[in-house]
Amino acid sequence: MDKNILRRGRLGDSINSKVIEYTTSLTFDGEIFESDILCSIAHTTMLIERNIISKEDGSKIIKELINIYKNGMETLDLDPSLDDIHMVIENELIKKIGEDVAGRMHTGRSRNDQVATDIRMALRDKVLLILKGLINLSKNILSIAEDHVETLFVGYTHLQHAQPTTYGHHLLSYVSALERDILRLLDAYKRINISPLGCGAMATTGFDIDRIRTMELLGFDKLIENSMDGVSTRDFIVEVMSILSIMGINLSKICEELIIFSTYEFRVLELSNTYTSTSSIMPQKKNPDVAEIARAKLSTLNGNLITVLTILKALPNTYNRDLQEITPHLWDSVYTSLDTIEMIEGMLLTLKVNKDRMKELSEKNYSTATELADTLVRECNIPFRRAHGIVGEVVRESIEKNKNMIDVIKDILKKYNLTLEKEAIRRALDPMENIKMRKIIGGPAPEEVIRAIESYNNRIKDYEDRVSIEIEKIKNIKNKLLNYN
Ligand code: ARG
């Protein structure tokens, strides 16, 4: 029988090529090709073990599935009227080993549980890659931070000079955020790696299949038991895309800072030539295009998330074809994330840090005023609010009279009947002294930043081990399934 194996029974010859093109998922099913083969091998292995199909037939099916995998998706007849990759593979099997044998593979399953299983398998691979990327990025930022534990810099609030810090401390703020992204993905992984296989179309099957067996063969940690939820839910996708959106916020902050800090006005960072472009008219230009593109691409993660949420909102149980339209947005977010992490890592690793300019900024614009107020509290035993007012007055005078704080403070203190030793004032106004005093947990003191770097490194090593174990586990199950005999 040559006719379309999917449509021939119920729908006959009624084909309109525009409709077919409109509804096929073959254009993006390449992402689940490998998972689909593995899923079918596991399902067939289980069917043999449960005596639902004969060992002879099952072995032929599995061997041919392996051939199809080795030849690659490009060699298949990608006829869009077959709907999708599941039917394309079954069609190929039938062509190779005949319908009497190949037609038995789909016993006790549906494309609904099949596709849900495939997406979970393909996504877990990708999430592990993103995790690897975030872990490497964090490790690299930590090693750059190590070189800058004493590199004075100023911290900003409202993008106005706030207090002195170091560039090492500043870099740790990136790792602190990325660690949460790593933890979120590791946690989401538990809800990705659960098997819907055996849920069938929505009500399981009357065949005596073994869901636990296919779960184990495919390297899943658990079952998603309820068969209606199993084929219906895509919340694991929403979860991953939400995490990627949050990660995008964290990464876009890094991009934004690379952009503003390399302006002439800041002049504290210089991107390497590789990560910049120039102008077609202005010969002097060195533009931070890669960071700008990254900043923009990261916004598409939010758009993709909203698209998926909107597709899912108010869908009834269980499988609806709408679900098919989700995955292209998922894969787009996945690849954008992977590529952007790589670009950011490259920019940071090749960055030039202008330490002199950073130091200059740390001393400017009253960044040590808080410490001066704190010194008044300590030395003169006055309430902080009073000290805050007095130092505010010192700053105002210094600006109005165009004098240094040290030259106006004496008179103001006298007015309030207060005295401060010259040495105490000098120390309060020295950015490095400010830094050294801020040695409590999370602060910028070099000794604290060194401690923090070590503690991040230890924790990140632990995440790295967890990811490696998972990658190894998946590699082993793939090897086993693809070496069936
Ligand atoms: N291509 C489909 C998808 O991605 C596969 C499942 C088709 N199931 C169905 N009942 N039409 O969702």
GROMACS .gro file of C-alpha atoms and ligand atoms in nm:
model
  497
    1MET     CA    1   0.000   0.000   0.000
    2ASP     CA    2   0.157   0.324  -0.116
    3LYS     CA    3  -0.096   0.571   0.012
    4ASN     CA    4  -0.039   0.806   0.302
    5ILE     CA    5  -0.023   0.579   0.610
    6LEU     CA    6  -0.178   0.841   0.833
    7ARG     CA    7  -0.463   0.981   0.626
    8ARG     CA    8  -0.564   0.694   0.401
    9GLY     CA    9  -0.824   0.536   0.634
   10ARG     CA   10  -1.035   0.817   0.763
   11LEU     CA   11  -0.951   1.096   0.525
   12GLY     CA   12  -0.877   0.929   0.195
   13ASP     CA   13  -0.714   1.146  -0.070
   14SER     CA   14  -0.834   1.482   0.056
   15ILE     CA   15  -0.510   1.679   0.049
   16ASN     CA   16  -0.455   2.048   0.004
   17SER     CA   17  -0.085   2.128  -0.004
   18LYS     CA   18  -0.128   2.472   0.153
   19VAL     CA   19  -0.317   2.319   0.448
   20ILE     CA   20  -0.053   2.051   0.482
   21GLU     CA   21   0.229   2.304   0.486
   22TYR     CA   22   0.040   2.517   0.736
   23THR     CA   23  -0.004   2.235   0.986
   24THR     CA   24   0.313   2.028   0.964
   25SER     CA   25   0.572   2.034   1.241
   26LEU     CA   26   0.840   1.876   1.023
   27THR     CA   27   1.010   2.214   0.980
   28PHE     CA   28   1.115   2.208   1.347
   29ASP     CA   29   1.092   1.838   1.436
   30GLY     CA   30   1.467   1.802   1.374
   31GLU     CA   31   1.505   1.898   1.740
   32ILE     CA   32   1.331   1.577   1.851
   33PHE     CA   33   1.454   1.337   1.581
   34GLU     CA   34   1.707   1.163   1.804
   35SER     CA   35   1.474   1.151   2.106
   36ASP     CA   36   1.197   1.006   1.892
   37ILE     CA   37   1.417   0.718   1.776
   38LEU     CA   38   1.532   0.648   2.133
   39CYS     CA   39   1.174   0.665   2.255
   40SER     CA   40   1.063   0.413   1.989
   41ILE     CA   41   1.351   0.177   2.066
   42ALA     CA   42   1.260   0.181   2.436
   43HIS     CA   43   0.890   0.134   2.365
   44THR     CA   44   0.957  -0.157   2.126
   45THR     CA   45   1.199  -0.321   2.372
   46MET     CA   46   0.926  -0.310   2.634
   47LEU     CA   47   0.664  -0.446   2.391
   48ILE     CA   48   0.890  -0.746   2.326
   49GLU     CA   49   0.952  -0.803   2.696
   50ARG     CA   50   0.578  -0.796   2.769
   51ASN     CA   51   0.507  -1.035   2.479
   52ILE     CA   52   0.289  -0.776   2.313
   53ILE     CA   53   0.489  -0.815   1.993
   54SER     CA   54   0.723  -1.099   1.899
   55LYS     CA   55   1.095  -1.077   1.960
   56GLU     CA   56   1.150  -1.137   1.589
   57ASP     CA   57   0.935  -0.844   1.480
   58GLY     CA   58   1.058  -0.618   1.757
   59SER     CA   59   1.423  -0.681   1.676
   60LYS     CA   60   1.367  -0.596   1.311
   61ILE     CA   61   1.196  -0.272   1.412
   62ILE     CA   62   1.474  -0.172   1.650
   63LYS     CA   63   1.751  -0.253   1.402
   64GLU     CA   64   1.582  -0.048   1.135
   65LEU     CA   65   1.526   0.240   1.379
   66ILE     CA   66   1.899   0.238   1.446
   67ASN     CA   67   1.969   0.245   1.071
   68ILE     CA   68   1.735   0.540   1.030
   69TYR     CA   69   1.913   0.718   1.313
   70LYS     CA   70   2.256   0.654   1.161
   71ASN     CA   71   2.149   0.769   0.814
   72GLY     CA   72   2.010   1.090   0.959
   73MET     CA   73   1.686   1.276   0.917
   74GLU     CA   74   1.795   1.431   0.584
   75THR     CA   75   1.778   1.091   0.415
   76LEU     CA   76   1.410   1.042   0.500
   77ASP     CA   77   1.109   1.117   0.285
   78LEU     CA   78   1.004   1.435   0.465
   79ASP     CA   79   0.654   1.439   0.318
   80PRO     CA   80   0.463   1.710   0.507
   81SER     CA   81   0.133   1.531   0.449
   82LEU     CA   82   0.258   1.279   0.707
   83ASP     CA   83   0.223   1.560   0.964
   84ASP     CA   84   0.541   1.511   1.159
   85ILE     CA   85   0.862   1.325   1.234
   86HIS     CA   86   0.680   1.045   1.416
   87MET     CA   87   0.488   0.946   1.105
   88VAL     CA   88   0.787   1.007   0.877
   89ILE     CA   89   0.991   0.755   1.075
   90GLU     CA   90   0.707   0.502   1.083
   91ASN     CA   91   0.657   0.550   0.711
   92GLU     CA   92   1.027   0.480   0.649
   93LEU     CA   93   1.014   0.171   0.869
   94ILE     CA   94   0.718   0.039   0.671
   95LYS     CA   95   0.903   0.102   0.346
   96LYS     CA   96   1.209  -0.085   0.473
   97ILE     CA   97   1.066  -0.383   0.663
   98GLY     CA   98   0.701  -0.389   0.558
   99GLU     CA   99   0.383  -0.295   0.735
  100ASP     CA  100   0.329  -0.645   0.878
  101VAL     CA  101   0.627  -0.587   1.105
  102ALA     CA  102   0.676  -0.207   1.124
  103GLY     CA  103   0.303  -0.149   1.169
  104ARG     CA  104   0.328  -0.311   1.513
  105MET     CA  105   0.557  -0.048   1.665
  106HIS     CA  106   0.278   0.194   1.752
  107THR     CA  107   0.090  -0.066   1.960
  108GLY     CA  108  -0.015   0.078   2.296
  109ARG     CA  109   0.103   0.431   2.239
  110SER     CA  110  -0.002   0.755   2.075
  111ARG     CA  111   0.182   1.044   1.921
  112ASN     CA  112   0.054   1.240   2.219
  113ASP     CA  113   0.260   1.057   2.479
  114GLN     CA  114   0.537   1.011   2.223
  115VAL     CA  115   0.585   1.381   2.149
  116ALA     CA  116   0.560   1.478   2.517
  117THR     CA  117   0.833   1.223   2.593
  118ASP     CA  118   1.051   1.339   2.301
  119ILE     CA  119   1.034   1.705   2.404
  120ARG     CA  120   1.127   1.623   2.762
  121MET     CA  121   1.429   1.422   2.643
  122ALA     CA  122   1.546   1.688   2.399
  123LEU     CA  123   1.493   1.962   2.655
  124ARG     CA  124   1.686   1.789   2.932
  125ASP     CA  125   1.990   1.770   2.700
  126LYS     CA  126   1.960   2.140   2.625
  127VAL     CA  127   1.908   2.240   2.988
  128LEU     CA  128   2.223   2.051   3.080
  129LEU     CA  129   2.410   2.244   2.808
  130ILE     CA  130   2.279   2.576   2.939
  131LEU     CA  131   2.380   2.472   3.289
  132LYS     CA  132   2.730   2.391   3.164
  133GLY     CA  133   2.744   2.732   2.998
  134LEU     CA  134   2.635   2.914   3.312
  135ILE     CA  135   2.876   2.716   3.526
  136ASN     CA  136   3.171   2.796   3.295
  137LEU     CA  137   3.070   3.159   3.279
  138SER     CA  138   3.055   3.178   3.659
  139LYS     CA  139   3.392   3.008   3.697
  140ASN     CA  140   3.550   3.252   3.453
  141ILE     CA  141   3.398   3.555   3.625
  142LEU     CA  142   3.530   3.424   3.957
  143SER     CA  143   3.881   3.394   3.818
  144ILE     CA  144   3.865   3.749   3.678
  145ALA     CA  145   3.734   3.870   4.016
  146GLU     CA  146   4.035   3.713   4.182
  147ASP     CA  147   4.258   3.958   3.992
  148HIS     CA  148   4.052   4.255   4.110
  149VAL     CA  149   3.999   4.212   4.483
  150GLU     CA  150   4.200   4.531   4.535
  151THR     CA  151   4.098   4.715   4.220
  152LEU     CA  152   3.918   5.019   4.361
  153PHE     CA  153   3.597   5.113   4.183
  154VAL     CA  154   3.290   5.312   4.272
  155GLY     CA  155   2.949   5.157   4.320
  156TYR     CA  156   2.638   5.326   4.182
  157THR     CA  157   2.283   5.365   4.298
  158HIS     CA  158   2.050   5.550   4.062
  159LEU     CA  159   2.357   5.546   3.836
  160GLN     CA  160   2.503   5.814   4.067
  161HIS     CA  161   2.818   5.763   4.272
  162ALA     CA  162   2.724   5.579   4.588
  163GLN     CA  163   3.011   5.420   4.781
  164PRO     CA  164   3.354   5.280   4.702
  165THR     CA  165   3.383   4.915   4.616
  166THR     CA  166   3.621   4.699   4.416
  167TYR     CA  167   3.578   4.562   4.067
  168GLY     CA  168   3.620   4.215   4.218
  169HIS     CA  169   3.323   4.277   4.447
  170HIS     CA  170   3.125   4.414   4.152
  171LEU     CA  171   3.199   4.100   3.948
  172LEU     CA  172   3.084   3.879   4.236
  173SER     CA  173   2.741   4.037   4.212
  174TYR     CA  174   2.712   3.877   3.866
  175VAL     CA  175   2.804   3.534   3.999
  176SER     CA  176   2.564   3.573   4.291
  177ALA     CA  177   2.277   3.618   4.043
  178LEU     CA  178   2.395   3.348   3.802
  179GLU     CA  179   2.411   3.099   4.089
  180ARG     CA  180   2.038   3.139   4.141
  181ASP     CA  181   1.977   3.077   3.770
  182ILE     CA  182   2.184   2.759   3.798
  183LEU     CA  183   1.987   2.647   4.103
  184ARG     CA  184   1.656   2.725   3.935
  185LEU     CA  185   1.749   2.517   3.629
  186LEU     CA  186   1.873   2.229   3.845
  187ASP     CA  187   1.542   2.234   4.027
  188ALA     CA  188   1.335   2.256   3.708
  189TYR     CA  189   1.529   1.958   3.575
  190LYS     CA  190   1.347   1.737   3.827
  191ARG     CA  191   1.016   1.832   3.668
  192ILE     CA  192   1.145   1.791   3.312
  193ASN     CA  193   1.292   1.447   3.363
  194ILE     CA  194   0.967   1.258   3.426
  195SER     CA  195   0.820   1.013   3.177
  196PRO     CA  196   0.478   1.055   3.014
  197LEU     CA  197   0.536   0.750   2.795
  198GLY     CA  198   0.247   0.507   2.834
  199CYS     CA  199  -0.013   0.780   2.883
  200GLY     CA  200  -0.126   0.697   2.528
  201ALA     CA  201  -0.363   0.939   2.363
  202MET     CA  202  -0.497   1.038   2.708
  203ALA     CA  203  -0.628   0.725   2.882
  204THR     CA  204  -0.323   0.492   2.874
  205THR     CA  205  -0.393   0.161   2.695
  206GLY     CA  206  -0.553  -0.178   2.748
  207PHE     CA  207  -0.228  -0.350   2.650
  208ASP     CA  208  -0.028  -0.467   2.948
  209ILE     CA  209   0.260  -0.226   2.893
  210ASP     CA  210   0.527  -0.146   3.154
  211ARG     CA  211   0.567   0.226   3.207
  212ILE     CA  212   0.838   0.187   3.468
  213ARG     CA  213   1.050  -0.011   3.224
  214THR     CA  214   1.039   0.253   2.948
  215MET     CA  215   1.099   0.521   3.210
  216GLU     CA  216   1.418   0.343   3.314
  217LEU     CA  217   1.532   0.264   2.962
  218LEU     CA  218   1.503   0.632   2.871
  219GLY     CA  219   1.681   0.759   3.181
  220PHE     CA  220   1.383   0.933   3.339
  221ASP     CA  221   1.379   0.968   3.718
  222LYS     CA  222   1.007   0.926   3.766
  223LEU     CA  223   0.671   0.887   3.593
  224ILE     CA  224   0.419   1.158   3.535
  225GLU     CA  225   0.140   0.924   3.639
  226ASN     CA  226  -0.193   1.075   3.544
  227SER     CA  227  -0.237   1.002   3.177
  228MET     CA  228  -0.446   1.310   3.102
  229ASP     CA  229  -0.199   1.549   3.261
  230GLY     CA  230   0.088   1.352   3.110
  231VAL     CA  231  -0.007   1.430   2.751
  232SER     CA  232  -0.156   1.770   2.824
  233THR     CA  233   0.091   1.960   3.036
  234ARG     CA  234   0.366   2.179   2.900
  235ASP     CA  235   0.425   2.355   3.230
  236PHE     CA  236   0.783   2.221   3.236
  237ILE     CA  237   0.844   2.426   2.921
  238VAL     CA  238   0.695   2.739   3.076
  239GLU     CA  239   0.912   2.680   3.380
  240VAL     CA  240   1.233   2.657   3.177
  241MET     CA  241   1.141   2.958   2.964
  242SER     CA  242   1.060   3.161   3.276
  243ILE     CA  243   1.397   3.073   3.420
  244LEU     CA  244   1.563   3.171   3.091
  245SER     CA  245   1.380   3.504   3.105
  246ILE     CA  246   1.506   3.567   3.456
  247MET     CA  247   1.854   3.462   3.347
  248GLY     CA  248   1.813   3.704   3.056
  249ILE     CA  249   1.755   3.987   3.301
  250ASN     CA  250   2.073   3.897   3.485
  251LEU     CA  251   2.276   3.861   3.165
  252SER     CA  252   2.137   4.181   3.016
  253LYS     CA  253   2.262   4.371   3.321
  254ILE     CA  254   2.612   4.247   3.242
  255CYS     CA  255   2.572   4.355   2.878
  256GLU     CA  256   2.437   4.694   2.976
  257GLU     CA  257   2.729   4.752   3.211
  258LEU     CA  258   2.979   4.646   2.948
  259ILE     CA  259   2.822   4.904   2.720
  260ILE     CA  260   2.807   5.200   2.959
  261PHE     CA  261   3.135   5.128   3.133
  262SER     CA  262   3.317   5.136   2.800
  263THR     CA  263   3.180   5.479   2.706
  264TYR     CA  264   3.424   5.771   2.705
  265GLU     CA  265   3.233   5.915   3.001
  266PHE     CA  266   3.305   5.610   3.221
  267ARG     CA  267   3.620   5.481   3.047
  268VAL     CA  268   3.666   5.200   3.299
  269LEU     CA  269   3.639   4.907   3.059
  270GLU     CA  270   3.752   4.843   2.705
  271LEU     CA  271   3.606   4.560   2.499
  272SER     CA  272   3.848   4.369   2.280
  273ASN     CA  273   3.831   4.453   1.909
  274THR     CA  274   3.684   4.110   1.834
  275TYR     CA  275   3.365   4.200   2.018
  276THR     CA  276   3.317   4.542   1.863
  277SER     CA  277   3.228   4.694   1.527
  278THR     CA  278   3.309   5.023   1.363
  279SER     CA  279   3.118   5.287   1.168
  280SER     CA  280   3.094   5.316   0.791
  281ILE     CA  281   3.133   5.692   0.817
  282MET     CA  282   3.302   5.776   1.149
  283PRO     CA  283   3.652   5.628   1.132
  284GLN     CA  284   3.720   5.666   1.504
  285LYS     CA  285   3.433   5.446   1.619
  286LYS     CA  286   3.461   5.133   1.828
  287ASN     CA  287   3.107   5.026   1.903
  288PRO     CA  288   2.999   4.756   2.152
  289ASP     CA  289   2.773   4.583   1.898
  290VAL     CA  290   2.800   4.231   2.042
  291ALA     CA  291   2.684   4.347   2.385
  292GLU     CA  292   2.405   4.546   2.221
  293ILE     CA  293   2.290   4.250   2.011
  294ALA     CA  294   2.303   4.033   2.322
  295ARG     CA  295   2.097   4.290   2.515
  296ALA     CA  296   1.835   4.281   2.238
  297LYS     CA  297   1.838   3.905   2.182
  298LEU     CA  298   1.780   3.850   2.554
  299SER     CA  299   1.456   4.047   2.520
  300THR     CA  300   1.326   3.783   2.279
  301LEU     CA  301   1.331   3.536   2.569
  302ASN     CA  302   1.054   3.740   2.729
  303GLY     CA  303   0.856   3.758   2.406
  304ASN     CA  304   0.884   3.381   2.357
  305LEU     CA  305   0.770   3.319   2.713
  306ILE     CA  306   0.462   3.537   2.670
  307THR     CA  307   0.382   3.362   2.340
  308VAL     CA  308   0.391   3.022   2.507
  309LEU     CA  309   0.188   3.133   2.808
  310THR     CA  310  -0.072   3.276   2.573
  311ILE     CA  311  -0.091   2.956   2.365
  312LEU     CA  312  -0.145   2.750   2.680
  313LYS     CA  313  -0.387   2.977   2.862
  314ALA     CA  314  -0.737   2.821   2.879
  315LEU     CA  315  -0.660   2.520   2.658
  316PRO     CA  316  -0.893   2.240   2.760
  317ASN     CA  317  -0.770   1.891   2.851
  318THR     CA  318  -0.585   1.704   2.704
  319TYR     CA  319  -0.378   1.712   2.386
  320ASN     CA  320  -0.462   1.996   2.151
  321ARG     CA  321  -0.270   2.059   1.833
  322ASP     CA  322  -0.199   2.411   1.963
  323LEU     CA  323   0.072   2.246   2.172
  324GLN     CA  324   0.275   2.187   1.858
  325GLU     CA  325   0.320   2.563   1.813
  326ILE     CA  326   0.503   2.593   2.147
  327THR     CA  327   0.826   2.413   2.074
  328PRO     CA  328   0.974   2.645   1.806
  329HIS     CA  329   0.965   2.925   2.066
  330LEU     CA  330   1.121   2.698   2.326
  331TRP     CA  331   1.410   2.603   2.097
  332ASP     CA  332   1.458   2.963   1.994
  333SER     CA  333   1.495   3.064   2.359
  334VAL     CA  334   1.731   2.773   2.422
  335TYR     CA  335   1.966   2.864   2.136
  336THR     CA  336   1.953   3.235   2.213
  337SER     CA  337   2.053   3.154   2.570
  338LEU     CA  338   2.337   2.922   2.471
  339ASP     CA  339   2.483   3.164   2.216
  340THR     CA  340   2.448   3.469   2.439
  341ILE     CA  341   2.617   3.300   2.735
  342GLU     CA  342   2.908   3.218   2.504
  343MET     CA  343   2.933   3.577   2.376
  344ILE     CA  344   2.925   3.726   2.725
  345GLU     CA  345   3.193   3.486   2.840
  346GLY     CA  346   3.410   3.587   2.544
  347MET     CA  347   3.363   3.959   2.611
  348LEU     CA  348   3.450   3.925   2.980
  349LEU     CA  349   3.755   3.707   2.920
  350THR     CA  350   3.905   3.956   2.675
  351LEU     CA  351   3.808   4.271   2.861
  352LYS     CA  352   4.062   4.540   2.945
  353VAL     CA  353   4.012   4.696   3.287
  354ASN     CA  354   4.131   5.054   3.334
  355LYS     CA  355   4.236   5.039   3.698
  356ASP     CA  356   4.358   5.400   3.712
  357ARG     CA  357   4.028   5.534   3.591
  358MET     CA  358   3.839   5.308   3.833
  359LYS     CA  359   4.051   5.439   4.121
  360GLU     CA  360   3.998   5.796   4.006
  361LEU     CA  361   3.620   5.748   4.008
  362SER     CA  362   3.626   5.583   4.349
  363GLU     CA  363   3.775   5.900   4.499
  364LYS     CA  364   3.544   6.141   4.323
  365ASN     CA  365   3.206   6.285   4.391
  366TYR     CA  366   3.174   6.227   4.767
  367SER     CA  367   3.158   5.847   4.748
  368THR     CA  368   3.307   5.828   5.098
  369ALA     CA  369   3.050   6.059   5.261
  370THR     CA  370   2.870   5.766   5.428
  371GLU     CA  371   3.191   5.662   5.600
  372LEU     CA  372   3.246   6.020   5.718
  373ALA     CA  373   2.901   6.018   5.879
  374ASP     CA  374   2.971   5.674   6.033
  375THR     CA  375   3.299   5.812   6.173
  376LEU     CA  376   3.112   6.098   6.340
  377VAL     CA  377   2.875   5.844   6.496
  378ARG     CA  378   3.167   5.639   6.628
  379GLU     CA  379   3.398   5.919   6.740
  380CYS     CA  380   3.146   6.174   6.866
  381ASN     CA  381   2.873   5.936   6.981
  382ILE     CA  382   2.594   6.122   6.801
  383PRO     CA  383   2.289   5.961   6.636
  384PHE     CA  384   2.340   5.860   6.274
  385ARG     CA  385   2.059   6.087   6.153
  386ARG     CA  386   2.242   6.391   6.297
  387ALA     CA  387   2.571   6.282   6.143
  388HIS     CA  388   2.393   6.235   5.810
  389GLY     CA  389   2.268   6.596   5.825
  390ILE     CA  390   2.606   6.736   5.921
  391VAL     CA  391   2.791   6.553   5.641
  392GLY     CA  392   2.520   6.659   5.397
  393GLU     CA  393   2.597   7.015   5.495
  394VAL     CA  394   2.970   6.953   5.446
  395VAL     CA  395   2.901   6.822   5.094
  396ARG     CA  396   2.675   7.116   5.012
  397GLU     CA  397   2.937   7.369   5.126
  398SER     CA  398   3.213   7.192   4.948
  399ILE     CA  399   3.014   7.212   4.624
  400GLU     CA  400   2.904   7.572   4.676
  401LYS     CA  401   3.248   7.699   4.775
  402ASN     CA  402   3.425   7.471   4.530
  403LYS     CA  403   3.649   7.338   4.808
  404ASN     CA  404   3.747   6.991   4.928
  405MET     CA  405   3.544   6.840   5.212
  406ILE     CA  406   3.851   6.838   5.432
  407ASP     CA  407   3.874   7.217   5.398
  408VAL     CA  408   3.516   7.291   5.499
  409ILE     CA  409   3.453   7.026   5.761
  410LYS     CA  410   3.639   7.195   6.047
  411ASP     CA  411   3.415   7.502   6.060
  412ILE     CA  412   3.097   7.303   6.032
  413LEU     CA  413   3.202   7.068   6.313
  414LYS     CA  414   3.287   7.369   6.527
  415LYS     CA  415   2.938   7.506   6.471
  416TYR     CA  416   2.797   7.186   6.625
  417ASN     CA  417   3.057   7.171   6.902
  418LEU     CA  418   3.211   6.855   6.764
  419THR     CA  419   3.572   6.758   6.700
  420LEU     CA  420   3.729   6.492   6.485
  421GLU     CA  421   4.096   6.403   6.465
  422LYS     CA  422   4.257   6.485   6.131
  423GLU     CA  423   4.364   6.122   6.095
  424ALA     CA  424   4.006   6.001   6.149
  425ILE     CA  425   3.885   6.235   5.875
  426ARG     CA  426   4.158   6.126   5.637
  427ARG     CA  427   4.076   5.760   5.690
  428ALA     CA  428   3.705   5.819   5.644
  429LEU     CA  429   3.769   5.992   5.313
  430ASP     CA  430   4.011   5.729   5.180
  431PRO     CA  431   3.828   5.480   4.953
  432MET     CA  432   4.066   5.192   5.028
  433GLU     CA  433   4.017   5.242   5.402
  434ASN     CA  434   3.640   5.235   5.339
  435ILE     CA  435   3.676   4.904   5.159
  436LYS     CA  436   3.896   4.745   5.421
  437MET     CA  437   3.644   4.825   5.694
  438ARG     CA  438   3.356   4.660   5.509
  439LYS     CA  439   3.461   4.309   5.589
  440ILE     CA  440   3.134   4.162   5.707
  441ILE     CA  441   2.968   3.885   5.504
  442GLY     CA  442   2.904   3.997   5.148
  443GLY     CA  443   3.113   4.314   5.175
  444PRO     CA  444   3.389   4.447   4.949
  445ALA     CA  445   3.690   4.404   5.184
  446PRO     CA  446   3.957   4.208   4.995
  447GLU     CA  447   3.967   3.933   5.260
  448GLU     CA  448   3.589   3.892   5.242
  449VAL     CA  449   3.584   3.889   4.862
  450ILE     CA  450   3.859   3.623   4.864
  451ARG     CA  451   3.652   3.416   5.106
  452ALA     CA  452   3.339   3.463   4.893
  453ILE     CA  453   3.522   3.360   4.575
  454GLU     CA  454   3.633   3.039   4.739
  455SER     CA  455   3.288   2.962   4.866
  456TYR     CA  456   3.129   3.027   4.523
  457ASN     CA  457   3.395   2.809   4.362
  458ASN     CA  458   3.315   2.523   4.601
  459ARG     CA  459   2.944   2.543   4.541
  460ILE     CA  460   2.986   2.574   4.167
  461LYS     CA  461   3.207   2.267   4.166
  462ASP     CA  462   2.918   2.082   4.329
  463TYR     CA  463   2.673   2.196   4.056
  464GLU     CA  464   2.928   2.099   3.794
  465ASP     CA  465   2.952   1.748   3.939
  466ARG     CA  466   2.574   1.713   3.943
  467VAL     CA  467   2.552   1.818   3.579
  468SER     CA  468   2.835   1.584   3.475
  469ILE     CA  469   2.668   1.288   3.646
  470GLU     CA  470   2.344   1.359   3.459
  471ILE     CA  471   2.521   1.403   3.124
  472GLU     CA  472   2.706   1.076   3.175
  473LYS     CA  473   2.384   0.897   3.268
  474ILE     CA  474   2.212   1.016   2.951
  475LYS     CA  475   2.513   0.927   2.737
  476ASN     CA  476   2.499   0.574   2.875
  477ILE     CA  477   2.129   0.523   2.811
  478LYS     CA  478   2.172   0.654   2.455
  479ASN     CA  479   2.461   0.415   2.395
  480LYS     CA  480   2.266   0.123   2.530
  481LEU     CA  481   1.955   0.193   2.323
  482LEU     CA  482   2.149   0.257   2.003
  483ASN     CA  483   2.358  -0.057   2.041
  484TYR     CA  484   2.068  -0.297   2.073
  485ASN     CA  485   2.116  -0.649   1.945
  486ARG     N1  486   0.344   1.707   1.567
  486ARG     C1  487   0.264   1.691   1.683
  486ARG     C2  488   0.309   1.789   1.796
  486ARG     O1  489   0.414   1.840   1.786
  486ARG     C3  490   0.276   1.551   1.732
  486ARG     C4  491   0.155   1.501   1.804
  486ARG     C5  492   0.043   1.488   1.710
  486ARG     N2  493  -0.073   1.439   1.776
  486ARG     C6  494  -0.196   1.452   1.725
  486ARG     N3  495  -0.293   1.406   1.795
  486ARG     N4  496  -0.216   1.517   1.615
  486ARG     O2  497   0.236   1.811   1.888
   0.00000   0.00000   0.00000
